[in-house]
Short mmCIF file of C-alpha atoms in Angstrom, two decimals:
data_model
loop_
_atom_site.label_atom_id
_atom_site.label_comp_id
_atom_site.label_asym_id
_atom_site.label_seq_id
_atom_site.Cartn_x
_atom_site.Cartn_y
_atom_site.Cartn_z
CA MET A 1 -113.88 121.39 -322.70
CA LYS A 2 -114.82 122.30 -326.29
CA GLN A 3 -112.55 125.34 -326.09
CA LEU A 4 -109.68 123.18 -324.80
CA VAL A 5 -110.09 120.76 -327.72
CA LEU A 6 -110.00 123.61 -330.25
CA ILE A 7 -106.89 125.11 -328.69
CA LEU A 8 -105.08 121.77 -328.74
CA MET A 9 -106.11 121.04 -332.35
CA ASN A 10 -104.86 124.45 -333.51
CA THR A 11 -101.59 123.89 -331.67
CA LEU A 12 -101.12 120.48 -333.29
CA CYS A 13 -101.73 121.88 -336.78
CA ALA A 14 -99.18 124.64 -336.24
CA LEU A 15 -96.57 122.25 -334.83
CA SER A 16 -97.05 119.77 -337.68
CA ALA A 17 -96.58 122.44 -340.36
CA ALA A 18 -93.63 124.03 -338.58
CA GLN A 19 -91.65 120.81 -339.05
CA ALA A 20 -91.38 121.66 -342.78
CA SER A 21 -87.92 122.99 -343.63
CA ILE A 22 -88.75 125.56 -346.34
CA ILE A 23 -91.23 128.29 -345.45
CA ILE A 24 -92.91 130.51 -348.05
CA GLN A 25 -94.51 133.80 -347.06
CA SER A 26 -98.01 134.24 -348.42
CA PRO A 27 -98.54 137.59 -350.19
CA GLY A 28 -100.12 140.07 -347.82
CA SER A 29 -98.98 138.35 -344.63
CA ASP A 30 -97.09 140.29 -341.98
CA ARG A 31 -93.36 140.37 -342.73
CA ASN A 32 -92.32 140.88 -339.11
CA ALA A 33 -94.44 137.93 -337.96
CA PHE A 34 -92.87 135.79 -340.72
CA GLU A 35 -89.33 136.69 -339.64
CA THR A 36 -90.20 136.11 -335.98
CA PHE A 37 -91.49 132.63 -336.83
CA LEU A 38 -88.23 131.77 -338.60
CA LYS A 39 -86.19 132.95 -335.60
CA GLU A 40 -88.28 130.82 -333.25
CA ASN A 41 -87.92 127.76 -335.52
CA PRO A 42 -84.20 127.47 -336.40
CA SER A 43 -84.76 124.21 -338.30
CA ALA A 44 -86.86 126.11 -340.84
CA ILE A 45 -85.45 128.32 -343.59
CA SER A 46 -87.13 130.91 -345.78
CA TYR A 47 -87.75 130.23 -349.45
CA SER A 48 -85.24 132.92 -350.46
CA GLN A 49 -82.60 131.35 -348.23
CA TYR A 50 -83.30 128.00 -349.90
CA LEU A 51 -82.75 129.60 -353.33
CA ARG A 52 -79.49 131.18 -352.20
CA GLN A 53 -78.18 127.93 -350.74
CA HIS A 54 -79.24 126.00 -353.82
CA SER A 55 -77.21 128.32 -356.08
CA GLU A 56 -74.00 128.02 -354.08
CA SER A 57 -72.92 124.72 -355.62
CA ASN A 58 -72.98 123.28 -359.12
CA PRO A 59 -71.08 119.95 -359.17
CA SER A 60 -71.23 119.34 -362.94
CA GLN A 61 -70.05 122.89 -363.68
CA GLU A 62 -67.22 122.62 -361.16
CA GLU A 63 -66.20 119.23 -362.56
CA SER A 64 -65.91 120.77 -366.04
CA LEU A 65 -63.63 123.48 -364.69
CA TYR A 66 -61.44 120.97 -362.85
CA ALA A 67 -61.02 119.01 -366.08
CA LEU A 68 -60.18 122.18 -367.97
CA ALA A 69 -57.49 123.13 -365.46
CA GLU A 70 -55.64 119.94 -366.33
CA LYS A 71 -55.34 121.05 -369.97
CA LEU A 72 -53.99 124.57 -369.66
CA ASP A 73 -51.42 123.78 -372.35
CA SER A 74 -54.11 123.06 -374.95
CA PRO A 75 -54.27 125.16 -378.15
CA SER A 76 -55.58 128.67 -377.41
CA ASN A 77 -58.77 128.43 -379.49
CA GLU A 78 -59.74 125.12 -377.93
CA ILE A 79 -59.25 126.13 -374.31
CA VAL A 80 -60.99 129.52 -374.70
CA LEU A 81 -63.95 127.88 -376.43
CA ARG A 82 -64.31 125.32 -373.66
CA LEU A 83 -64.12 128.02 -371.00
CA MET A 84 -66.73 130.15 -372.75
CA ASN A 85 -69.07 127.16 -372.92
CA ILE A 86 -69.15 126.65 -369.16
CA PRO A 87 -72.87 126.76 -368.15
CA ASP A 88 -74.32 129.95 -366.70
CA ARG A 89 -75.13 130.73 -363.07
CA LEU A 90 -71.65 130.24 -361.68
CA SER A 91 -71.36 128.67 -358.24
CA SER A 92 -69.12 130.28 -355.63
CA THR A 93 -66.47 127.61 -356.24
CA SER A 94 -66.64 128.13 -360.00
CA ILE A 95 -66.24 131.90 -359.62
CA ASN A 96 -62.99 131.45 -357.69
CA TYR A 97 -61.77 128.80 -360.09
CA ILE A 98 -62.47 130.91 -363.18
CA TYR A 99 -60.62 133.83 -361.62
CA ASP A 100 -57.52 131.65 -361.13
CA LEU A 101 -57.83 130.03 -364.56
CA THR A 102 -58.22 133.28 -366.49
CA ASN A 103 -55.28 134.87 -364.64
CA LYS A 104 -53.05 131.93 -365.61
CA LEU A 105 -54.27 131.86 -369.21
CA LEU A 106 -53.75 135.61 -369.64
CA GLU A 107 -50.08 135.06 -368.73
CA ARG A 108 -49.67 133.07 -371.95
CA LYS A 109 -48.30 135.18 -374.79
CA ASP A 110 -50.82 133.80 -377.27
CA LEU A 111 -53.73 134.65 -374.96
CA SER A 112 -52.59 137.82 -373.18
CA LYS A 113 -54.87 140.02 -375.30
CA ASN A 114 -57.76 137.62 -375.80
CA GLN A 115 -60.88 139.75 -375.28
CA ASP A 116 -63.08 136.84 -374.22
CA LEU A 117 -60.68 135.95 -371.41
CA ILE A 118 -60.28 139.58 -370.36
CA ARG A 119 -64.07 140.04 -370.25
CA LEU A 120 -64.52 136.85 -368.22
CA ASN A 121 -61.76 137.86 -365.81
CA CYS A 122 -63.41 141.25 -365.32
CA LYS A 123 -66.76 139.54 -364.73
CA VAL A 124 -65.56 137.41 -361.83
CA ARG A 125 -63.48 140.22 -360.33
CA GLY A 126 -66.73 142.04 -359.58
CA LEU A 127 -68.26 138.95 -358.00
CA LEU A 128 -65.20 138.50 -355.76
CA SER A 129 -64.83 142.22 -354.93
CA VAL A 130 -61.31 142.06 -356.34
CA PRO A 131 -59.82 145.34 -357.64
CA PHE A 132 -60.51 145.79 -361.33
CA ASP A 133 -57.67 145.83 -363.85
CA ASN A 134 -58.48 147.73 -367.05
CA CYS A 135 -62.17 146.86 -366.79
CA GLY A 136 -65.13 149.13 -367.46
CA THR A 137 -67.28 149.10 -364.33
CA THR A 138 -70.73 150.12 -363.12
CA SER A 139 -72.35 150.22 -359.66
CA LEU A 140 -75.40 148.19 -358.69
CA ASP A 141 -78.32 150.44 -357.76
CA PHE A 142 -80.33 148.45 -355.21
CA THR A 143 -82.64 151.37 -354.44
CA ALA A 144 -83.66 151.56 -358.11
CA MET A 145 -84.17 147.78 -358.24
CA LYS A 146 -86.47 147.82 -355.21
CA LYS A 147 -88.50 150.66 -356.72
CA GLN A 148 -88.72 148.95 -360.10
CA TRP A 149 -89.53 145.46 -358.75
CA PRO A 150 -91.20 145.96 -355.30
CA PHE A 151 -92.16 142.27 -355.04
CA ALA A 152 -88.48 141.24 -354.84
CA GLN A 153 -86.24 141.28 -351.77
CA GLY A 154 -82.86 140.92 -353.36
CA LEU A 155 -80.68 139.88 -356.25
CA LEU A 156 -78.63 136.80 -357.02
CA LEU A 157 -75.79 137.77 -359.34
CA GLU A 158 -74.67 134.34 -360.53
CA SER A 159 -74.53 132.77 -357.01
CA VAL A 160 -73.67 135.94 -355.06
CA ALA A 161 -76.64 137.27 -353.07
CA TYR A 162 -77.35 140.93 -352.40
CA SER A 163 -80.26 142.18 -350.30
CA PHE A 164 -81.97 145.32 -351.53
CA THR A 165 -81.46 146.75 -348.03
CA THR A 166 -77.67 146.65 -348.32
CA SER A 167 -75.85 149.95 -348.22
CA ALA A 168 -72.60 148.55 -349.61
CA LEU A 169 -71.18 149.90 -352.85
CA VAL A 170 -71.02 146.99 -355.28
CA GLN A 171 -69.24 147.36 -358.60
CA ILE A 172 -69.36 144.89 -361.46
CA SER A 173 -68.14 144.72 -365.02
CA LYS A 174 -70.11 147.01 -367.29
CA ASP A 175 -69.78 144.85 -370.39
CA ALA A 176 -69.93 141.31 -368.98
CA VAL A 177 -72.98 139.09 -369.36
CA TYR A 178 -74.32 137.90 -366.01
CA SER A 179 -77.10 135.65 -364.76
CA PHE A 180 -79.45 137.85 -362.73
CA THR A 181 -82.08 136.33 -360.42
CA LEU A 182 -84.61 138.40 -358.48
CA TYR A 183 -85.57 136.46 -355.36
CA SER A 184 -88.38 136.74 -352.84
CA ASP A 185 -90.00 134.73 -350.04
CA SER A 186 -93.45 135.23 -351.57
CA HIS A 187 -92.97 135.39 -355.36
CA LYS A 188 -91.42 133.20 -358.03
CA ALA A 189 -87.78 133.91 -358.81
CA ILE A 190 -87.23 135.79 -362.06
CA GLU A 191 -84.11 135.03 -364.10
CA PHE A 192 -82.45 137.12 -366.77
CA LYS A 193 -79.20 136.81 -368.70
CA GLY A 194 -77.50 139.90 -370.06
CA THR A 195 -75.48 142.97 -369.13
CA TYR A 196 -76.41 145.11 -366.14
CA SER A 197 -77.70 147.85 -368.43
CA GLN A 198 -79.97 145.39 -370.23
CA PHE A 199 -81.20 143.99 -366.91
CA MET A 200 -82.24 147.41 -365.61
CA GLN A 201 -84.32 148.00 -368.74
CA GLN A 202 -86.60 145.02 -368.03
CA HIS A 203 -90.19 145.32 -366.81
CA PHE A 204 -90.72 142.13 -364.83
CA VAL A 205 -94.07 141.35 -363.22
CA GLY A 206 -94.10 139.46 -359.93
CA GLU A 207 -95.94 136.14 -359.81
CA PRO A 208 -97.03 135.00 -356.32
CA LEU A 209 -96.03 131.51 -355.25
CA VAL A 210 -99.33 131.04 -353.42
CA ASP A 211 -102.85 132.17 -354.24
CA GLY A 212 -105.58 132.07 -351.60
CA SER A 213 -105.82 132.20 -347.84
CA CYS A 214 -105.56 130.02 -344.75
CA SER A 215 -108.98 128.49 -345.48
CA GLY A 216 -107.97 127.37 -348.97
CA PHE A 217 -105.09 127.97 -351.35
CA SER A 218 -103.31 126.83 -354.51
CA SER A 219 -99.56 126.87 -355.11
CA ASN A 220 -97.62 127.97 -358.15
CA ILE A 221 -94.33 126.17 -357.74
CA ASP A 222 -92.93 123.08 -359.44
CA ASP A 223 -89.90 122.46 -357.20
CA PHE A 224 -90.27 118.94 -355.80
CA THR A 225 -88.17 119.70 -352.72
CA VAL A 226 -90.40 122.62 -351.78
CA GLN A 227 -93.57 120.70 -352.56
CA SER A 228 -92.52 117.74 -350.41
CA SER A 229 -91.05 119.59 -347.43
CA GLY A 230 -92.37 123.14 -347.68
CA ALA A 231 -95.07 125.09 -345.88
CA ILE A 232 -96.83 128.42 -346.34
CA PHE A 233 -96.94 131.08 -343.67
CA PHE A 234 -100.29 132.91 -343.63
CA LYS A 235 -100.14 134.09 -340.04
CA ARG A 236 -98.66 132.93 -336.77
CA ASP A 237 -101.47 130.47 -336.04
CA CYS A 238 -101.94 129.34 -339.64
CA ILE A 239 -99.06 127.59 -341.36
CA LYS A 240 -100.10 125.14 -344.05
CA ALA A 241 -98.08 122.31 -345.57
CA PHE A 242 -97.89 122.25 -349.37
CA GLN A 243 -99.67 118.88 -349.42
CA ASP A 244 -102.79 120.70 -348.18
CA ALA A 245 -103.05 122.83 -351.34
CA GLY A 246 -106.29 122.48 -353.26
CA LYS A 247 -107.77 119.70 -351.17
CA SER A 248 -110.19 119.38 -348.33
CA ARG A 249 -109.10 116.93 -345.65
CA SER A 250 -111.47 114.81 -343.64
CA LEU A 251 -111.17 114.47 -339.87
CA ALA A 252 -110.03 110.88 -340.35
CA GLU A 253 -107.21 111.98 -342.71
CA TRP A 254 -106.15 114.72 -340.32
CA ALA A 255 -106.15 112.25 -337.43
CA GLN A 256 -104.03 109.76 -339.42
CA ASP A 257 -101.42 112.44 -340.22
CA ASN A 258 -101.30 113.60 -336.60
CA LYS A 259 -101.71 110.31 -334.73
CA ALA A 260 -98.33 110.74 -333.05
CA TRP A 261 -99.76 113.80 -331.31
CA LEU A 262 -103.36 112.68 -330.97
CA ILE A 263 -102.66 109.70 -328.70
CA PRO A 264 -101.00 111.69 -325.89
CA VAL A 265 -103.48 114.54 -326.37
CA GLY A 266 -106.34 112.06 -326.20
CA ILE A 267 -104.98 110.83 -322.89
CA LEU A 268 -104.72 114.43 -321.74
CA LEU A 269 -108.32 115.13 -322.72
CA VAL A 270 -109.65 112.00 -321.04
CA GLY A 271 -107.69 112.89 -317.92
CA GLY A 272 -109.09 116.42 -318.05
CA ALA A 273 -112.62 115.09 -318.41
CA ALA A 274 -112.12 112.71 -315.49
CA TYR A 275 -110.80 115.52 -313.36
CA GLY A 276 -113.79 117.66 -314.31
CA LEU A 277 -116.18 114.91 -313.11
CA LYS A 278 -114.36 114.38 -309.83
CA ASP A 279 -116.63 114.70 -306.76
CA LYS A 280 -119.70 114.82 -309.03
CA LYS A 281 -122.53 112.33 -308.49
CA ILE A 282 -123.59 110.54 -311.67
CA VAL A 283 -127.15 109.23 -311.80
CA ILE A 284 -128.39 106.89 -314.55
CA ASP A 285 -132.15 106.60 -314.75
CA LYS A 286 -133.70 103.38 -315.95
CA PRO A 287 -135.75 103.67 -319.15
#
């Protein structure tokens, strides 16, 4: 009976944590087991997938570009300045919009040789895999990145994601300034703004998102969404919610959080106990 209770309690803990939508891999945990867990729980996403999805849209940035498109006849200095001041980390929508905008602006006689526009047009061509037109280019070396930053799994170039395992040849503008983000399921994302050459000269140090083990841990993340709905994968039978970080929970607290499961399990246990006593004679001696 004691063994049955322990099995059921472990199952309940795992099921409760698995309901979290964003799963972080603890450093040192088995990568294959982590990926298997995600496949078996389609409602959950990895931390790196959350970062990639989060970067895909930027409403305020896109709104600024929409407003700019309505003023394409503005004086050249004004419109170029406004375009250059668009915030970094371009969303996928912004990348497409900037490509269209710069092509239209470069058709204007007073802007056809504007170097800022040409550089920006070359920048987004690489992100869209569009053939380059009079742009200096360079190829992304994912093998070198993985060797230089082994804690990372891939790169976000603006909002375009590349896994370090990709074998595709990716070319970008050699002179353009990009927003680079190294992402991982187990370490904090590292951001850098500069040219590709400058990026490859950096010596970043990975900072784990979680420190500790299944028996006790602390988290190193300040994202409210992750803190409120995230969980940490230590191993298949140990997945901890972020709310459990740095605190010891009493049995009463655990029972309160899992009462939806405890009631039917309690019935199951009582039924099991009753079945175990079936056909047994119970004798109560008087004191």
